Amino acid sequence: MTKIKIFAFLLIELSFLNHATSQIQSRKPFQSTITYELMCMDTILYPNNKEQIALCKQLIDKAVERINKQYSPLSVKNASLADAIRIFKMIDSTFTEFDFLYYTNSDVHFNFLTSAFKERTFDPEKYILFNEQREYYWKDKLQRKCRLIDCDLYAEIYLGIAQVADLPINIGELPEHNYLRWNFPTGEYFCWDPNEGKEHYNEKDMLHYSWIKDGKYNNTLYPNYWNNNKIKVYYNFLLAYTLNFEKEFLNLQNAKLKYEECIRFDTQDPQVYNCYVWLFIMHPEFDSELDIGKLFKYIDKAIELEENFNFYDAKACLYAINNDFKNAIKFGELARDTKTGTSIRRGKADKHLDCFKRNDSCRELVD
């Protein structure tokens, strides 16, 4: 090999090393991601979740490594649509290789990142695979363990990958669904559904968009987009609700603190205010901290954000606790006449109204 060829070869090698070094140096640490922060919040339910945090770090590191092998920071910034889809597919395949499958139900254990990283038994009849890469991976693995995940948990991990690899991704929300958006410098974007592992060119192509009428669903505007504060409020509310109502994790004082943390973020979620008010209505042990004026302010905020009979019922109960049965009856009747809200609670609201007519707050009915 001539000196010129050797020199050229060394330059190429040096360039490659510089690129690899700059990629490593430019990475944000896993500990700086919203994903890590949320998993640390999980310790209020799962005090010993170090193994799950380590697995999450491994997944994020693996996805970022794959992206960095193919794309420099500049090429990510200037990615074409095809490049962006390819990067999303790299991330999706990483999830698959960590044995993740989409699944959702009302079990509290499916609400939190720590629980998503716990192994479960694979049932080929239960899980929808959605894309060819997943089908190929699972076709001969019928006896192996899996991990289960749904849209919001997917999105919270995708965002951690995006923060480490500096991808122009944010979380979007449709009714009962979270997804990702890749934002191009031109202002254009496309959507990625993590449940399906597939692209959609805008929200109107996605199933949950059909739930929206005149831009709203249940009086909330959609689509909307989540910043870190919104994510933390959402996650804190899930924690608060779990601590408030789930027997396995019941801790009312911690639930109260989590609701208050959401409120400090100036949340626009009416259920946060509503659940906080009901905590005081349902539990006389908090009477030493009872601030009726503040609770009226919070339930009025919930009502301002959403027409819901359960909110009017809460306001009626506050009046009853304050021995103002005239207004308790007034708002109890308003609750009865309001059509929107979870129907399972309607019978209890009707019983409250009967109590108010007897000048009885009937707090024992609301537990």
XYZ file of C-alpha atoms in Angstrom:
367
model
C 0.000 0.000 0.000
C 1.421 3.382 -0.984
C 1.911 6.177 1.539
C -0.877 8.161 -0.151
C -3.316 5.235 0.137
C -2.320 4.632 3.757
C -2.816 8.317 4.553
C -6.234 8.323 2.830
C -7.221 5.192 4.724
C -6.194 6.766 8.037
C -8.204 9.877 7.232
C -11.295 7.746 6.595
C -10.730 5.842 9.825
C -10.218 9.076 11.749
C -13.354 10.552 10.232
C -15.332 7.462 11.262
C -13.943 7.583 14.788
C -14.669 11.298 15.086
C -18.253 10.687 13.912
C -18.732 7.836 16.396
C -17.148 9.854 19.219
C -19.251 12.927 18.463
C -22.389 10.757 18.432
C -21.570 9.379 21.883
C -20.592 12.759 23.296
C -23.728 14.448 21.940
C -26.067 11.923 23.507
C -28.177 13.091 26.389
C -27.974 10.670 29.327
C -30.861 8.302 30.004
C -31.199 9.873 33.454
C -32.164 13.199 31.830
C -35.167 11.733 29.984
C -38.822 12.045 30.887
C -38.973 8.234 30.709
C -36.476 7.849 33.547
C -38.265 10.524 35.574
C -41.583 8.703 35.230
C -40.068 5.378 36.246
C -38.622 7.039 39.346
C -42.135 8.283 40.131
C -43.301 4.649 39.966
C -41.391 3.861 43.147
C -44.357 5.108 45.183
C -46.110 1.924 43.942
C -43.105 -0.270 43.119
C -40.257 0.558 45.540
C -37.910 -2.074 44.052
C -37.999 -1.289 40.344
C -34.255 -0.979 39.623
C -34.342 -4.033 37.350
C -37.142 -2.543 35.253
C -35.345 0.829 35.039
C -32.178 -0.961 33.862
C -34.168 -2.819 31.183
C -35.693 0.449 30.004
C -32.223 1.958 29.712
C -31.089 -1.057 27.690
C -34.020 -0.659 25.287
C -33.404 3.062 24.818
C -29.640 2.547 24.384
C -30.245 -0.184 21.790
C -32.678 1.933 19.774
C -30.371 4.969 19.858
C -27.373 2.843 18.838
C -29.272 1.563 15.788
C -30.298 5.063 14.762
C -26.776 6.481 15.230
C -25.233 3.764 13.054
C -27.350 4.935 10.138
C -27.930 8.641 10.759
C -25.804 11.547 11.936
C -27.421 14.371 13.951
C -27.484 16.512 10.797
C -29.152 13.785 8.722
C -31.766 13.300 11.452
C -32.461 17.017 11.412
C -32.866 16.940 7.610
C -34.532 13.523 7.426
C -36.880 12.790 4.555
C -40.240 11.139 5.102
C -38.720 7.771 4.145
C -35.848 8.294 6.614
C -38.224 9.225 9.431
C -40.404 6.169 8.805
C -37.293 4.000 8.759
C -36.179 5.413 12.123
C -39.600 4.720 13.622
C -39.389 1.155 12.294
C -35.974 0.733 13.947
C -37.519 1.764 17.245
C -40.526 -0.521 16.744
C -38.275 -3.498 16.011
C -36.299 -2.744 19.180
C -39.494 -2.911 21.217
C -40.312 -6.234 19.549
C -36.894 -7.681 20.353
C -37.486 -6.753 23.987
C -40.637 -8.927 23.718
C -43.198 -6.123 23.858
C -46.733 -6.680 22.625
C -49.607 -4.239 22.480
C -52.344 -4.992 24.994
C -54.668 -2.873 27.058
C -57.326 -3.351 29.708
C -58.525 -1.665 32.883
C -56.027 -3.466 35.152
C -54.019 -0.903 37.131
C -50.861 -2.904 36.400
C -51.009 -1.792 32.760
C -50.888 1.916 33.620
C -47.244 2.289 34.630
C -43.869 1.921 32.945
C -42.454 -0.314 35.662
C -45.243 -2.858 35.182
C -44.740 -2.779 31.407
C -41.189 -4.097 31.847
C -42.335 -7.115 33.869
C -42.539 -10.468 32.087
C -45.875 -12.168 31.427
C -47.033 -15.349 29.718
C -47.425 -15.099 25.957
C -50.903 -16.042 24.712
C -50.975 -16.149 20.869
C -54.781 -15.957 20.844
C -54.920 -12.732 22.837
C -52.482 -10.296 21.244
C -52.757 -8.464 17.930
C -49.371 -8.134 16.187
C -50.287 -5.520 13.520
C -47.177 -5.658 11.295
C -45.053 -8.192 9.419
C -41.886 -7.715 11.465
C -43.739 -8.552 14.680
C -45.456 -11.526 13.061
C -42.096 -12.886 11.871
C -40.540 -12.439 15.315
C -43.339 -14.182 17.195
C -44.309 -16.971 14.766
C -41.976 -19.599 16.307
C -41.977 -18.254 19.855
C -45.304 -19.460 21.151
C -43.974 -20.549 24.562
C -41.809 -17.571 25.434
C -42.527 -14.764 27.873
C -43.658 -11.334 26.723
C -44.057 -7.801 28.041
C -47.316 -5.901 27.580
C -47.695 -2.249 26.699
C -50.279 0.212 25.424
C -50.246 3.531 23.610
C -49.352 5.980 26.382
C -46.538 3.807 27.772
C -45.186 3.263 24.258
C -45.241 7.017 23.657
C -43.463 7.787 26.940
C -40.597 5.452 25.996
C -40.447 6.725 22.398
C -40.073 10.217 23.828
C -37.112 9.083 25.945
C -35.460 7.671 22.809
C -36.183 10.945 21.019
C -34.608 12.976 23.825
C -31.411 10.892 23.808
C -31.103 10.752 19.995
C -32.427 14.312 19.417
C -35.311 13.222 17.207
C -37.988 15.843 16.334
C -40.787 13.847 17.948
C -43.606 14.804 20.268
C -46.643 13.024 21.713
C -50.090 13.653 20.271
C -53.459 12.774 21.770
C -56.751 11.723 20.232
C -59.703 10.461 22.313
C -58.442 7.502 24.378
C -55.245 7.271 22.332
C -51.657 8.553 22.229
C -49.390 8.541 19.197
C -46.154 10.170 17.965
C -45.588 12.993 15.498
C -42.393 13.501 13.514
C -42.058 17.243 12.885
C -40.171 18.377 9.785
C -38.375 21.763 9.600
C -40.928 22.865 6.982
C -43.749 22.639 9.555
C -45.113 19.457 7.980
C -45.411 16.260 9.996
C -46.668 12.716 9.918
C -48.059 10.435 12.622
C -46.830 7.113 13.936
C -49.146 4.759 15.804
C -46.956 2.824 18.258
C -49.650 0.206 18.896
C -49.643 -0.751 15.220
C -46.024 0.111 14.444
C -47.291 1.923 11.344
C -47.283 5.410 9.874
C -50.310 7.621 9.202
C -49.936 10.778 7.171
C -52.169 12.815 9.462
C -54.551 12.314 12.387
C -57.576 11.949 10.119
C -56.182 8.607 8.918
C -56.212 7.214 12.462
C -59.069 5.182 13.921
C -59.639 7.343 17.005
C -60.100 10.484 14.918
C -63.556 9.191 13.958
C -64.650 9.768 17.577
C -64.276 13.527 17.145
C -67.295 15.635 16.198
C -66.841 19.331 15.370
C -63.283 19.161 16.692
C -64.345 17.859 20.124
C -64.914 14.685 22.082
C -66.581 14.926 25.518
C -66.169 18.705 25.330
C -62.374 18.452 24.859
C -60.621 19.759 21.747
C -58.625 17.222 19.704
C -56.005 16.566 18.535
C -53.759 18.072 21.179
C -50.076 17.714 21.961
C -48.242 16.951 25.167
C -45.272 18.781 26.619
C -43.336 17.434 29.619
C -45.636 19.189 32.103
C -48.710 17.586 30.536
C -47.044 14.162 30.684
C -46.152 14.611 34.361
C -49.681 15.753 35.238
C -51.164 12.757 33.422
C -48.786 10.329 35.128
C -49.240 11.884 38.567
C -53.000 11.651 38.137
C -52.748 7.926 37.323
C -50.639 7.467 40.453
C -53.045 9.527 42.564
C -56.080 7.639 41.287
C -54.383 4.296 41.975
C -53.401 5.342 45.512
C -56.935 6.657 46.036
C -58.990 3.705 44.817
C -56.946 0.521 44.302
C -56.891 -1.670 47.420
C -53.466 -3.122 46.625
C -51.863 0.327 46.670
C -54.267 2.296 48.880
C -52.618 5.318 50.525
C -54.937 8.317 50.816
C -52.318 10.747 52.106
C -50.045 10.018 49.144
C -53.030 10.248 46.793
C -53.788 13.706 48.181
C -50.176 14.806 47.628
C -50.211 13.539 44.045
C -53.479 15.349 43.245
C -51.975 18.530 44.689
C -48.878 18.089 42.525
C -51.105 17.930 39.443
C -52.947 21.082 40.526
C -49.644 22.952 41.006
C -48.935 22.299 37.329
C -52.180 24.209 36.539
C -53.721 21.155 34.938
C -56.649 21.530 32.572
C -57.865 17.998 33.316
C -61.240 18.363 35.074
C -60.983 14.898 36.623
C -57.979 15.987 38.703
C -60.028 18.696 40.409
C -63.058 16.430 40.703
C -61.171 13.518 42.294
C -59.401 15.833 44.727
C -62.746 17.243 45.887
C -64.265 13.768 46.252
C -61.275 12.713 48.375
C -62.375 15.230 51.023
C -66.068 14.434 50.626
C -65.520 10.705 50.991
C -63.011 10.759 53.826
C -63.917 12.707 57.012
C -60.445 11.897 58.337
C -59.275 14.872 56.248
C -61.738 17.257 57.938
C -58.933 18.905 59.918
C -57.571 20.112 56.544
C -60.964 20.905 55.035
C -60.999 24.183 53.115
C -64.506 24.457 51.689
C -63.721 27.654 49.774
C -60.790 26.025 47.994
C -62.793 22.900 47.191
C -65.622 24.991 45.706
C -63.035 26.768 43.576
C -61.688 23.434 42.317
C -65.060 21.867 41.532
C -66.131 25.048 39.730
C -62.951 24.726 37.656
C -63.893 21.136 36.776
C -67.413 22.210 35.783
C -65.993 25.050 33.685
C -63.863 22.515 31.822
C -66.546 19.837 31.396
C -70.292 19.409 31.865
C -70.551 16.273 34.000
C -73.269 15.191 36.455
C -70.622 13.773 38.805
C -69.071 17.233 39.153
C -72.436 18.792 40.032
C -73.014 15.971 42.521
C -69.654 16.784 44.149
C -70.638 20.457 44.402
C -73.972 19.462 45.947
C -72.135 17.304 48.500
C -69.871 20.233 49.422
C -72.935 22.390 50.124
C -74.387 19.574 52.247
C -71.183 19.258 54.282
C -71.463 23.017 54.816
C -75.095 22.550 55.988
C -76.463 24.535 53.033
C -79.134 22.071 51.959
C -80.995 24.537 49.763
C -78.018 24.757 47.398
C -77.248 21.065 47.902
C -80.709 20.262 46.513
C -80.285 22.795 43.706
C -77.037 21.248 42.454
C -78.243 17.715 43.195
C -81.146 18.358 40.822
C -78.741 19.829 38.303
C -76.680 16.636 38.582
C -79.824 14.575 37.985
C -80.662 16.585 34.841
C -77.115 16.561 33.357
C -76.753 13.819 30.759
C -72.975 13.513 30.488
C -70.824 11.545 32.901
C -70.025 7.951 33.888
C -73.418 6.304 34.328
C -72.231 3.886 37.030
C -72.232 6.785 39.535
C -75.676 8.115 38.671
C -77.549 5.959 41.185
C -75.391 7.284 44.012
C -76.044 10.876 42.927
C -79.789 10.192 43.085
C -79.396 8.825 46.637
C -77.461 11.942 47.635
C -80.326 14.127 46.443
C -82.775 12.131 48.575
C -80.468 12.709 51.583
C -80.250 16.453 50.974
C -84.045 16.680 50.980
C -83.915 15.225 54.500
C -81.207 17.746 55.545
C -78.696 14.906 55.747
C -75.271 15.035 54.071
C -75.161 11.194 53.897
C -71.385 11.109 53.584
C -71.444 7.392 54.291
C -73.044 6.842 50.863
C -70.039 8.100 48.917
C -67.414 5.586 50.018
